[in-house]
Amino acid sequence: MSTTKTVPSAHSGATNKIVTARDAVRLIRSGNTVAIGGFGGIGLPEDLLDELAALHRASDQEAAAFGKPSGLTLVFGGGPGDGQQRGAQQFGQPGFIKRIVGGHWAYVPALYQLVLAGQAEGYNLPLGVITQLYRDIAAGKPGHASRVGLGTFVDPRFGGGKLNSITTEDLVEVINIGGKEYLFYKTFPIDVALIRATTADVNGNLTMEREALTSDTLSVAMAAHNSGGLVIAQVERIADAGSLNPRLVKVPGALVDCVVVASRPEVHQQTGATMYNPAYSSEVRIPLTSMEPMPMSARKIIARRAAMELRPNSIVNLGIGMPEGVAVVAAEEKASDLMTLTAEPGVIGGVPAGGLNFGAGVNAQAVIDMPYQFDFYDGGGLDVTFLGLAQADREGNLNVSRFGPKLAGAGGFINISQNAKKVVFCGTFTAGDLDVSVVQGKLLIERDGRAKKFVEAVEERTFSGKHAAELDKDVLYITERCVFRLTREGLELTEVAPGIDLQRDILDRMDFAPIVRAPRQMDPRIFAHEPMGLRDEMLRIPFDARFAYDEERNTLFLNFSEESVKSQATIDRYCDKIRSIVEPLGHKVYAVINYDGWEIDRSLEDAYLDVVKKISDQYYLGVTRFTTSAFMRAKLGDQLAARGVAPHIFESEAEAKDAVRETVSRTA
């Protein structure tokens, strides 16, 4: 059923767009499809939702003049509520809602109860797909083709996103384009868009200067307008016509039918937990004071191991919950500036917020519309993502969306996990009252969790291990006691924490037997109380980049700066690399070696110097070394002399290169 665009009781001025919330929602008719913009409690048009719920609760006599809307279809990306009583939580009334199409459901459990009771149809689709679907609706397209969702519960071969038995219409189909499978998400008209902004002029132009996000506001408005529907906007304030900077107008007035000024600040909070913070709206930048270190716990152990997967200059997504600890560890290790953190509703750079502020951020580099953020994610723009680990099975499938009577919803999980170059799932090994401690660098399970998380088959497939393995995606499953890696054969146990008994603490606590070949011990730095030195490790030069041969000068340059030799394996890698460069040449070379900041464990010094003697005799015509450390020059010089190797070590690179050039010229 369509709406009408006749707006009642217009207020002052030459326009009739400014109305009360009650007058605006009275334009909504039974059977309408209503799309709610925003992301959770961010951008929530709460005044409009309150009035719509009140209108349905009104007596038949009170609603007689305008009718009582019922049988509505609700569409949203991020759950428009707080999990308690706000927003669409008030819509859990029988007969009010006929169908719900949502991405993230955790903040609107009352709506899921309708679905669970068979009182409403329900679909859970990926958040990114829903936001992109709004654009396709606006463009008049028949649907949205995407590989997002293949192999998951959204795939029609595994349920098509349907949440109960009365939900029968197929909104998702499998299609083939160019020999590849895609999911085709069907479009549908939007009758009403409920959106939010900061300022409106009397013509309905909207700016969002005090909002934490722009989210999907423009896309939702355009989808409703081009469907012939209504666009109702809630704002904080009204400006004169022509007074808004057109470059700041996020939704043009031509798309907006009604403007409602929020009746009180409480129904226009900036986020689900914050009334207003200018840092969230990028109006100010704040100093990032040093954080209190995270206490040693299962959460910190997981976050530390996960943080070891960070790389300089990478673009990163952090999920909500356990993965938020990765940002804390990065800050503790003074490595936050080495990467770009992002959040799915549109924040790029800065520091993402958590809890009911999730989605917002401070000191961002940019805040873009949510559909464009998912374009970036879906196209492989993320180098790595850290996501929650709630339930996994032998194939590497993951469930984070549905557990019996509880529906969290997929949110952006499917888009992100399927398309990031590397995926790191983070979570405790068991659930429910887990208690661990670290004693002398070893992990002790004081009390194990009541519930197993590694099960024979997940309850719902939010992530398809088989699909990821076929694409050779790099996927890790990090817990406090062990680490698994996804292979084409299933989950392989690759690391075990010190102090953990493989059989008792891992295998006996799983419903299936993982692949076990030769798991190594998790890095002992994870279980120490001092910092791990992550920043230095991240800035360390890649191994192969430390070796460069100059053919014109017949000189091999070896850059061992800031390298730390802690194992015989590193020494062997040095030898193998030098051999692989020099032997194919068929002749010896000159060498210049940078030892600036180089360190070696005392127990390996003799083995290393023996190798230096052997390599020098076999592959070098001459060699010069340099370091700015006087102590290193003296120590290494004495040790080389004791083995009959040229002992002089220069202070600078220039001096070392000059010495090589002199040697070359003398022998030429």
XYZ file of C-alpha atoms in Angstrom:
668
model
C 0.000 0.000 0.000
C 1.395 3.405 -0.911
C 1.591 6.482 1.273
C 0.222 9.912 0.607
C 2.394 13.012 0.339
C -0.193 15.413 1.721
C 1.488 16.859 4.817
C -0.866 18.153 7.539
C -0.574 21.158 9.879
C 2.423 22.887 8.331
C 4.265 25.367 10.503
C 5.507 28.881 9.846
C 7.097 30.113 6.668
C 6.703 29.536 2.977
C 7.035 25.774 3.233
C 4.898 23.049 4.739
C 7.702 20.567 5.450
C 8.189 21.322 9.152
C 5.693 19.300 11.186
C 5.401 17.557 14.540
C 6.535 13.972 14.967
C 2.938 12.871 15.508
C 1.722 14.540 12.337
C 4.565 13.017 10.365
C 4.042 9.400 11.433
C 0.290 9.674 10.829
C 1.171 9.656 7.131
C 2.346 6.044 7.457
C -0.307 3.596 6.281
C -0.950 -0.043 7.100
C 1.098 -2.363 4.910
C 3.814 0.225 4.224
C 7.470 -0.773 3.934
C 9.379 1.454 6.354
C 13.192 1.782 6.158
C 15.022 3.127 9.218
C 18.368 4.807 8.649
C 21.351 4.871 10.985
C 23.583 2.335 12.688
C 22.320 1.021 16.007
C 21.931 3.960 18.371
C 23.858 6.256 16.028
C 21.617 8.315 13.776
C 18.529 6.817 15.416
C 15.395 8.929 14.618
C 14.078 8.143 18.066
C 11.345 10.778 18.256
C 9.773 9.375 15.085
C 9.984 5.791 16.322
C 8.477 6.744 19.686
C 5.523 8.444 18.032
C 4.987 5.589 15.585
C 4.908 3.060 18.435
C 2.556 5.314 20.425
C 0.242 5.629 17.429
C -0.102 1.867 17.188
C -0.720 1.601 20.935
C -3.446 4.274 20.799
C -7.052 3.233 21.224
C -9.150 2.771 18.106
C -11.066 5.911 19.048
C -7.857 7.987 19.391
C -6.538 6.687 16.062
C -9.861 6.936 14.238
C -9.077 10.262 12.555
C -5.883 9.029 10.904
C -5.974 5.240 11.181
C -3.725 2.926 13.132
C -0.844 1.544 11.030
C -0.420 -2.218 11.157
C 1.112 -4.979 9.077
C 4.245 -2.906 8.423
C 7.426 -4.207 6.825
C 10.539 -2.907 8.622
C 13.899 -2.660 6.872
C 17.148 -1.712 8.632
C 20.876 -2.323 8.433
C 22.116 -1.680 11.950
C 19.595 -2.617 14.649
C 17.658 0.588 15.449
C 17.551 0.267 19.237
C 19.566 -0.220 22.412
C 18.532 -3.737 23.422
C 16.340 -2.302 26.184
C 13.353 -0.048 25.508
C 14.483 2.526 22.963
C 13.881 2.817 19.249
C 12.304 -0.088 17.386
C 12.351 -2.164 20.573
C 8.882 -0.670 21.106
C 7.609 -2.316 17.913
C 7.360 -5.793 19.424
C 3.558 -5.631 19.428
C 1.534 -8.381 17.707
C -0.109 -7.176 14.501
C 2.071 -4.076 14.233
C 4.846 -5.629 12.147
C 4.252 -8.156 9.382
C 7.796 -8.579 8.026
C 11.306 -7.604 9.165
C 14.378 -7.440 6.935
C 17.399 -6.627 9.077
C 21.176 -6.847 9.148
C 22.090 -6.512 12.811
C 19.459 -7.645 15.330
C 21.271 -7.562 18.683
C 19.820 -4.184 19.687
C 16.220 -5.138 18.828
C 15.546 -8.483 20.562
C 11.836 -7.616 20.882
C 11.555 -7.801 17.106
C 13.202 -11.205 17.023
C 10.753 -12.444 19.642
C 7.967 -11.660 17.168
C 9.781 -13.731 14.562
C 10.538 -16.546 17.003
C 6.854 -16.714 17.971
C 5.785 -16.844 14.330
C 4.039 -13.465 14.639
C 6.138 -11.835 11.914
C 8.183 -12.944 8.924
C 11.915 -12.404 9.310
C 15.022 -12.157 7.141
C 18.616 -11.665 8.205
C 20.702 -10.295 5.338
C 24.279 -8.953 5.430
C 24.486 -5.342 6.595
C 26.558 -4.304 3.598
C 24.090 -5.853 1.199
C 21.162 -3.989 2.763
C 22.931 -0.629 2.561
C 23.930 -1.280 -1.058
C 20.420 -2.535 -1.837
C 19.056 0.929 -0.965
C 21.147 2.376 -3.795
C 19.918 -0.269 -6.208
C 16.323 0.475 -5.235
C 16.978 4.171 -5.845
C 18.488 3.344 -9.242
C 15.482 1.262 -10.281
C 17.507 -1.942 -10.570
C 15.898 -5.367 -10.136
C 18.401 -6.449 -7.514
C 21.916 -6.524 -6.166
C 24.375 -9.156 -7.449
C 27.159 -10.047 -5.043
C 29.359 -12.938 -4.006
C 28.806 -11.897 -0.391
C 26.913 -14.631 1.438
C 27.865 -17.600 -0.729
C 28.086 -20.719 1.405
C 26.494 -19.042 4.440
C 22.962 -19.151 5.857
C 22.080 -16.320 3.436
C 22.714 -18.614 0.468
C 19.268 -19.987 -0.571
C 20.768 -23.477 -0.524
C 21.287 -22.987 3.225
C 18.148 -21.049 4.121
C 18.234 -17.816 2.137
C 18.346 -15.698 5.293
C 14.853 -16.795 6.383
C 14.334 -16.872 10.133
C 11.156 -18.931 10.597
C 8.718 -21.251 8.854
C 6.154 -18.586 7.920
C 8.840 -16.711 5.958
C 8.441 -18.240 2.508
C 9.186 -15.612 -0.134
C 12.654 -15.933 -1.661
C 14.525 -12.623 -1.464
C 17.807 -14.239 -2.537
C 18.604 -16.332 -5.610
C 21.752 -18.011 -6.950
C 22.747 -16.755 -10.395
C 25.685 -17.416 -12.707
C 27.651 -14.631 -14.377
C 30.679 -15.438 -16.486
C 30.912 -18.920 -15.056
C 30.892 -17.701 -11.438
C 28.174 -18.037 -8.859
C 26.641 -14.908 -7.349
C 23.791 -14.235 -4.969
C 21.069 -11.992 -6.361
C 19.317 -9.959 -3.678
C 15.969 -8.716 -4.970
C 14.967 -5.073 -4.621
C 11.581 -3.923 -3.325
C 9.969 -0.483 -3.040
C 10.409 1.609 0.109
C 7.240 3.480 1.099
C 8.660 5.464 4.016
C 12.197 6.456 5.032
C 12.798 7.534 8.633
C 16.155 9.311 8.792
C 18.045 11.736 10.995
C 20.301 14.759 10.553
C 21.512 17.735 12.584
C 20.170 20.780 10.761
C 17.403 21.325 8.212
C 16.533 24.519 6.452
C 12.880 25.316 5.836
C 13.133 23.677 2.410
C 14.229 20.354 3.887
C 17.936 20.426 3.005
C 19.795 18.418 5.634
C 23.292 18.706 7.100
C 24.869 16.277 9.579
C 27.598 18.280 11.303
C 26.913 16.992 14.834
C 26.225 13.370 13.861
C 28.801 10.677 14.564
C 28.157 9.063 11.165
C 26.493 9.798 7.848
C 25.743 6.039 7.647
C 23.140 5.160 4.963
C 21.046 8.335 5.285
C 21.244 9.561 1.693
C 20.765 6.089 0.226
C 17.678 5.381 2.346
C 16.151 8.758 1.446
C 16.786 8.305 -2.252
C 15.385 4.758 -2.232
C 12.108 5.946 -0.677
C 11.799 9.042 -2.859
C 12.395 7.128 -6.083
C 9.893 4.475 -4.965
C 7.279 7.217 -4.766
C 7.389 7.111 -0.972
C 7.808 9.541 1.911
C 11.052 10.789 3.448
C 10.679 11.954 7.054
C 13.721 13.519 8.714
C 14.317 14.189 12.411
C 16.716 17.085 13.169
C 17.987 19.153 16.077
C 17.415 22.593 14.607
C 16.039 24.645 11.719
C 17.980 27.143 9.592
C 16.816 29.822 7.171
C 16.396 28.926 3.529
C 19.651 29.345 1.613
C 21.790 29.592 4.766
C 23.306 26.093 4.590
C 26.566 25.521 2.746
C 25.536 23.328 -0.215
C 28.781 21.365 0.086
C 27.680 20.316 3.578
C 24.139 19.327 2.586
C 23.973 15.554 2.862
C 20.358 15.062 1.760
C 18.890 17.641 -0.644
C 15.523 19.102 0.256
C 14.052 17.836 -3.005
C 14.087 14.333 -1.471
C 12.606 15.310 1.902
C 8.858 15.515 2.566
C 8.675 16.174 6.319
C 11.077 17.696 8.830
C 10.576 17.062 12.546
C 12.509 18.944 15.218
C 13.381 16.578 18.075
C 11.121 17.259 21.041
C 13.928 16.888 23.610
C 17.674 16.088 23.633
C 17.133 12.557 24.963
C 15.532 11.448 21.685
C 18.427 12.818 19.623
C 21.452 11.263 21.358
C 24.590 11.160 19.281
C 25.206 7.464 19.973
C 23.554 4.731 21.980
C 25.628 5.635 25.051
C 26.634 9.273 24.567
C 24.432 12.353 24.508
C 27.002 14.358 22.603
C 30.772 14.234 22.126
C 32.268 16.705 19.614
C 35.131 14.284 19.010
C 32.697 11.708 17.585
C 31.444 14.251 15.036
C 35.021 15.252 14.110
C 34.449 18.784 15.370
C 37.537 18.500 17.570
C 40.556 16.246 17.752
C 41.501 15.000 21.183
C 44.874 14.034 22.654
C 45.129 10.297 23.017
C 46.371 10.028 26.568
C 48.217 6.873 27.482
C 45.825 4.044 28.204
C 45.924 1.937 31.317
C 47.503 -1.391 30.338
C 44.989 -4.199 29.983
C 45.350 -6.619 32.906
C 46.673 -10.060 32.103
C 43.650 -12.180 31.228
C 42.305 -14.461 28.521
C 41.194 -11.311 26.688
C 44.680 -9.817 26.748
C 46.350 -13.064 25.700
C 44.036 -13.309 22.694
C 44.476 -9.637 21.797
C 48.272 -9.885 22.052
C 48.473 -12.941 19.807
C 46.076 -11.318 17.332
C 48.068 -8.072 17.323
C 51.063 -10.029 16.061
C 49.193 -10.294 12.749
C 49.260 -6.497 12.286
C 51.535 -5.108 9.589
C 52.705 -1.538 8.932
C 50.627 0.558 6.514
C 47.776 -1.956 6.582
C 44.073 -1.129 6.528
C 42.337 -2.904 9.386
C 38.795 -3.633 10.528
C 38.027 -4.432 14.154
C 34.803 -6.152 15.116
C 32.914 -5.506 18.333
C 33.711 -7.327 21.574
C 36.886 -9.380 21.912
C 38.555 -7.869 18.794
C 38.382 -4.406 20.390
C 41.255 -5.553 22.610
C 43.565 -5.546 19.580
C 43.354 -1.742 19.463
C 44.183 -1.549 23.178
C 47.241 -3.776 22.763
C 48.371 -1.787 19.714
C 48.161 1.375 21.840
C 50.092 -0.268 24.688
C 52.772 -1.258 22.187
C 52.798 2.284 20.730
C 51.975 0.861 17.299
C 48.567 2.456 16.642
C 50.012 4.979 14.206
C 51.436 2.258 11.967
C 48.072 1.205 10.530
C 44.686 2.597 9.529
C 41.789 1.334 11.615
C 38.293 1.364 10.114
C 34.736 0.611 11.210
C 32.040 -0.652 8.847
C 29.582 2.266 9.123
C 32.112 4.595 7.523
C 34.926 5.664 9.875
C 38.421 5.576 8.380
C 41.450 6.206 10.579
C 41.595 7.361 14.171
C 40.474 5.202 17.070
C 37.152 3.291 16.870
C 34.791 3.481 19.841
C 33.353 0.422 21.582
C 30.224 -0.757 23.364
C 27.048 1.196 22.552
C 29.328 3.820 20.951
C 30.517 1.213 18.443
C 30.623 2.585 14.922
C 31.785 6.029 16.029
C 35.422 7.035 16.361
C 37.722 9.871 17.367
C 40.444 11.594 15.342
C 39.246 9.994 12.122
C 40.899 10.753 8.803
C 37.569 10.529 7.001
C 33.944 9.521 7.550
C 32.226 8.209 4.440
C 28.749 6.816 3.769
C 28.279 3.222 4.914
C 27.423 1.800 1.452
C 30.723 3.127 0.103
C 32.622 1.659 3.029
C 31.159 -1.729 2.127
C 32.066 -1.190 -1.536
C 35.636 -0.786 -0.317
C 35.419 -3.833 1.927
C 33.710 -6.039 -0.676
C 36.349 -5.177 -3.262
C 39.158 -6.484 -1.056
C 40.308 -3.151 0.390
C 40.906 -4.564 3.866
C 44.313 -6.084 4.545
C 43.160 -7.791 7.737
C 40.077 -8.025 9.910
C 39.745 -9.138 13.519
C 36.316 -10.603 14.282
C 34.647 -12.464 17.120
C 34.747 -16.228 17.545
C 31.566 -17.616 19.070
C 31.248 -21.116 17.599
C 33.425 -23.030 15.095
C 33.384 -26.504 13.568
C 35.774 -28.951 11.887
C 35.362 -27.332 8.444
C 36.268 -23.922 9.830
C 32.684 -22.656 9.596
C 31.824 -19.973 12.128
C 28.594 -18.941 13.794
C 28.258 -15.533 15.412
C 24.696 -14.753 14.376
C 22.186 -17.134 15.973
C 22.109 -19.227 19.145
C 18.792 -20.889 19.954
C 16.354 -18.153 20.981
C 18.976 -15.412 20.606
C 19.609 -13.673 17.292
C 22.536 -11.301 17.025
C 22.302 -11.165 13.263
C 25.133 -11.187 10.757
C 25.661 -7.421 10.702
C 28.707 -6.664 8.558
C 30.409 -9.948 9.507
C 29.723 -11.755 6.226
C 30.850 -8.884 3.995
C 34.016 -8.374 6.007
C 35.047 -11.980 6.669
C 34.541 -13.054 3.045
C 36.475 -10.202 1.477
C 39.349 -9.154 3.749
C 42.702 -10.463 2.567
C 43.355 -11.981 5.986
C 40.804 -12.971 8.634
C 41.602 -13.404 12.325
C 38.828 -14.762 14.535
C 39.316 -13.962 18.218
C 37.603 -15.619 21.157
C 38.031 -17.776 24.227
C 38.350 -21.510 23.687
C 35.302 -22.266 25.847
C 32.344 -20.172 27.000
C 30.835 -19.527 30.420
C 32.850 -18.726 33.598
C 36.281 -19.392 32.094
C 39.036 -18.349 34.520
C 42.722 -18.402 33.633
C 45.944 -17.129 35.133
C 49.543 -16.774 34.020
C 52.243 -18.042 36.374
C 55.916 -17.791 35.442
C 55.088 -17.460 31.779
C 52.725 -20.425 31.693
C 48.954 -20.431 31.188
C 46.893 -22.160 33.849
C 43.223 -23.025 33.374
C 41.859 -22.306 36.847
C 38.267 -23.042 35.798
C 37.276 -24.056 32.305
C 34.197 -22.709 30.578
C 30.990 -24.712 30.771
C 30.239 -24.747 27.045
C 32.306 -25.981 24.139
C 32.791 -23.540 21.267
C 34.502 -25.946 18.859
C 31.600 -28.173 17.857
C 30.893 -30.832 15.239
C 28.641 -28.502 13.222
C 27.811 -24.856 13.877
C 24.184 -23.945 14.527
C 24.210 -21.351 11.744
C 26.879 -20.727 9.127
C 27.869 -17.047 9.258
C 31.283 -17.812 7.740
C 31.903 -20.645 5.295
C 35.228 -22.347 5.913
C 34.936 -24.396 2.736
C 34.327 -21.319 0.586
C 37.294 -19.504 2.173
C 39.586 -22.517 1.828
C 38.748 -22.866 -1.862
C 39.916 -19.274 -2.287
C 43.102 -20.025 -0.271
C 42.192 -17.269 2.172
C 44.493 -16.824 5.164
C 42.288 -17.493 8.212
C 43.343 -17.848 11.860
C 41.295 -18.832 14.919
C 43.002 -17.405 18.000
C 42.110 -18.436 21.543
C 43.870 -17.991 24.877
C 45.282 -21.534 24.826
C 45.881 -22.334 21.167
C 45.729 -21.158 17.565
C 44.174 -22.890 14.560
C 44.671 -22.198 10.858
C 42.173 -22.970 8.109
C 43.307 -25.520 5.515
C 41.486 -27.253 2.684
C 41.251 -30.306 4.956
C 39.758 -28.348 7.861
C 41.116 -26.749 11.033
C 44.771 -27.400 11.838
C 46.134 -26.811 15.331
C 49.304 -24.765 14.814
C 50.177 -23.246 18.217
C 49.732 -24.243 21.856
C 50.218 -21.983 24.865
C 52.992 -22.835 27.350
C 51.595 -24.783 30.285
C 48.695 -26.238 28.310
C 48.220 -29.997 28.027
C 47.300 -30.817 24.425
C 44.973 -33.706 25.253
C 43.347 -32.483 28.469
C 42.992 -28.779 27.757
C 42.370 -28.798 24.005
C 41.423 -32.073 22.325
C 39.172 -33.299 25.149
C 37.339 -29.951 25.071
C 36.445 -30.207 21.375
C 33.633 -32.114 19.660
C 35.906 -33.030 16.758
C 39.546 -33.896 16.203
C 41.457 -31.115 14.441
C 44.450 -31.737 12.219
C 47.513 -31.992 14.463
C 50.920 -32.163 12.821
C 53.635 -30.326 14.722
C 52.123 -27.403 16.644
C 54.660 -24.944 17.977
C 54.533 -23.054 21.237
C 52.784 -19.682 21.249
C 55.228 -16.777 21.510
C 56.330 -16.505 25.167
C 56.168 -12.693 24.974
C 52.376 -13.007 24.987
C 52.453 -14.343 28.538
C 54.960 -11.868 29.953
C 53.898 -8.751 31.814
C 56.245 -6.372 29.998
C 55.516 -4.990 26.489
C 56.180 -7.356 23.587
C 58.213 -4.929 21.464
C 55.558 -5.077 18.762
C 56.328 -1.692 17.245
C 59.977 -2.558 16.634
C 58.968 -5.897 15.178
C 56.440 -4.285 12.828
C 59.024 -1.801 11.594
C 61.615 -4.464 11.027
C 62.692 -4.787 7.407
C 61.368 -7.878 5.560
C 64.004 -10.584 5.403
C 64.480 -10.668 1.621
C 64.705 -6.876 1.470
C 67.851 -7.037 3.610
C 69.884 -8.463 0.729
C 70.690 -6.501 -2.453
C 73.316 -7.258 -5.116
C 74.807 -4.417 -7.194
C 75.988 -6.052 -10.432
C 77.873 -2.985 -11.680
C 80.002 -2.835 -8.522
C 79.914 -6.604 -7.888
C 78.909 -5.782 -4.330
C 76.421 -7.500 -2.057
C 74.770 -5.196 0.464
C 73.486 -6.851 3.630
C 71.283 -4.741 5.910
C 71.149 -6.380 9.347
C 70.056 -3.168 11.092
C 67.721 -3.609 14.079
C 67.754 -7.361 13.502
C 67.639 -9.656 16.522
C 69.091 -13.141 16.122
C 67.426 -15.447 18.612
C 67.715 -18.851 16.931
C 69.999 -21.031 14.840
C 67.276 -20.967 12.201
C 67.908 -17.261 11.578
C 71.627 -17.912 11.086
C 70.811 -20.708 8.657
C 68.488 -18.349 6.729
C 71.376 -15.861 6.398
C 73.578 -18.573 4.911
C 70.925 -19.881 2.546
C 70.094 -16.404 1.264
C 73.713 -15.418 0.630
C 74.362 -18.763 -1.067
C 71.270 -18.352 -3.309
C 72.521 -14.947 -4.496
C 76.254 -15.604 -4.971
C 76.488 -19.182 -6.249
C 74.501 -18.552 -9.485
C 76.940 -15.706 -10.284
C 79.858 -18.141 -10.539
C 82.286 -15.763 -8.817
C 82.966 -14.128 -5.467
C 81.634 -10.698 -4.517
C 82.490 -7.765 -2.268
C 80.193 -7.263 0.690
C 79.059 -4.294 2.784
C 77.222 -5.240 5.985
C 75.164 -2.923 8.202
C 75.236 -4.021 11.860
C 73.505 -0.928 13.257
C 71.221 -1.987 16.122
C 71.975 -5.661 15.450
C 71.703 -8.067 18.403
C 72.396 -11.746 18.958
C 71.736 -14.054 21.879
C 74.945 -14.810 23.739
C 74.402 -18.555 23.306
C 74.508 -18.157 19.504
C 77.594 -15.938 19.203
C 80.103 -18.727 18.521
C 77.882 -20.430 15.952
C 77.319 -17.134 14.161
C 80.992 -16.191 14.034
C 81.894 -19.635 12.690
C 79.391 -19.064 9.872
C 80.813 -15.583 9.203
C 84.295 -17.107 8.793
C 82.987 -19.783 6.430
C 80.904 -17.376 4.302
C 83.750 -14.870 4.069
C 86.213 -17.485 2.862
C 83.798 -19.055 0.375
C 81.919 -16.099 -1.158
C 83.638 -12.748 -0.467
C 86.501 -11.038 -2.270
C 86.440 -8.503 0.523
C 84.025 -7.358 3.176
C 83.435 -4.180 5.174
C 81.135 -3.795 8.131
C 79.733 -0.751 9.901
C 77.723 0.253 12.983
C 77.308 3.495 14.899
C 77.656 1.599 18.194
C 81.187 1.885 19.580
C 80.521 -1.087 21.851
C 79.430 -3.256 18.923
C 82.439 -2.189 16.853
C 84.814 -3.181 19.634
C 83.064 -6.418 20.579
C 82.453 -7.710 17.068
C 85.906 -6.585 15.937
C 87.636 -8.566 18.684
C 85.594 -11.677 17.984
C 86.247 -11.515 14.226
C 89.975 -11.021 14.791
C 90.054 -14.102 17.000
C 88.825 -16.108 14.015
C 91.200 -14.597 11.504
C 88.530 -12.418 9.857
C 89.316 -8.792 8.959
C 88.412 -7.093 12.270
C 88.013 -3.433 11.359
C 84.420 -2.202 11.554
C 83.537 1.266 10.300
C 81.346 3.816 12.009
C 79.273 4.799 8.967
C 77.939 3.347 5.753
C 79.855 5.903 3.706
C 83.162 4.811 5.243
C 82.374 1.148 4.615
C 81.477 1.796 0.961
C 84.603 3.902 0.436
C 86.716 1.063 1.775
C 85.145 -1.360 -0.687
C 85.691 1.034 -3.591
C 89.367 1.397 -2.650
C 89.723 -2.369 -2.519
C 88.072 -2.743 -5.927
C 90.274 -0.071 -7.481
C 93.450 -1.672 -6.121
C 92.537 -5.063 -7.567
C 91.273 -3.712 -10.896
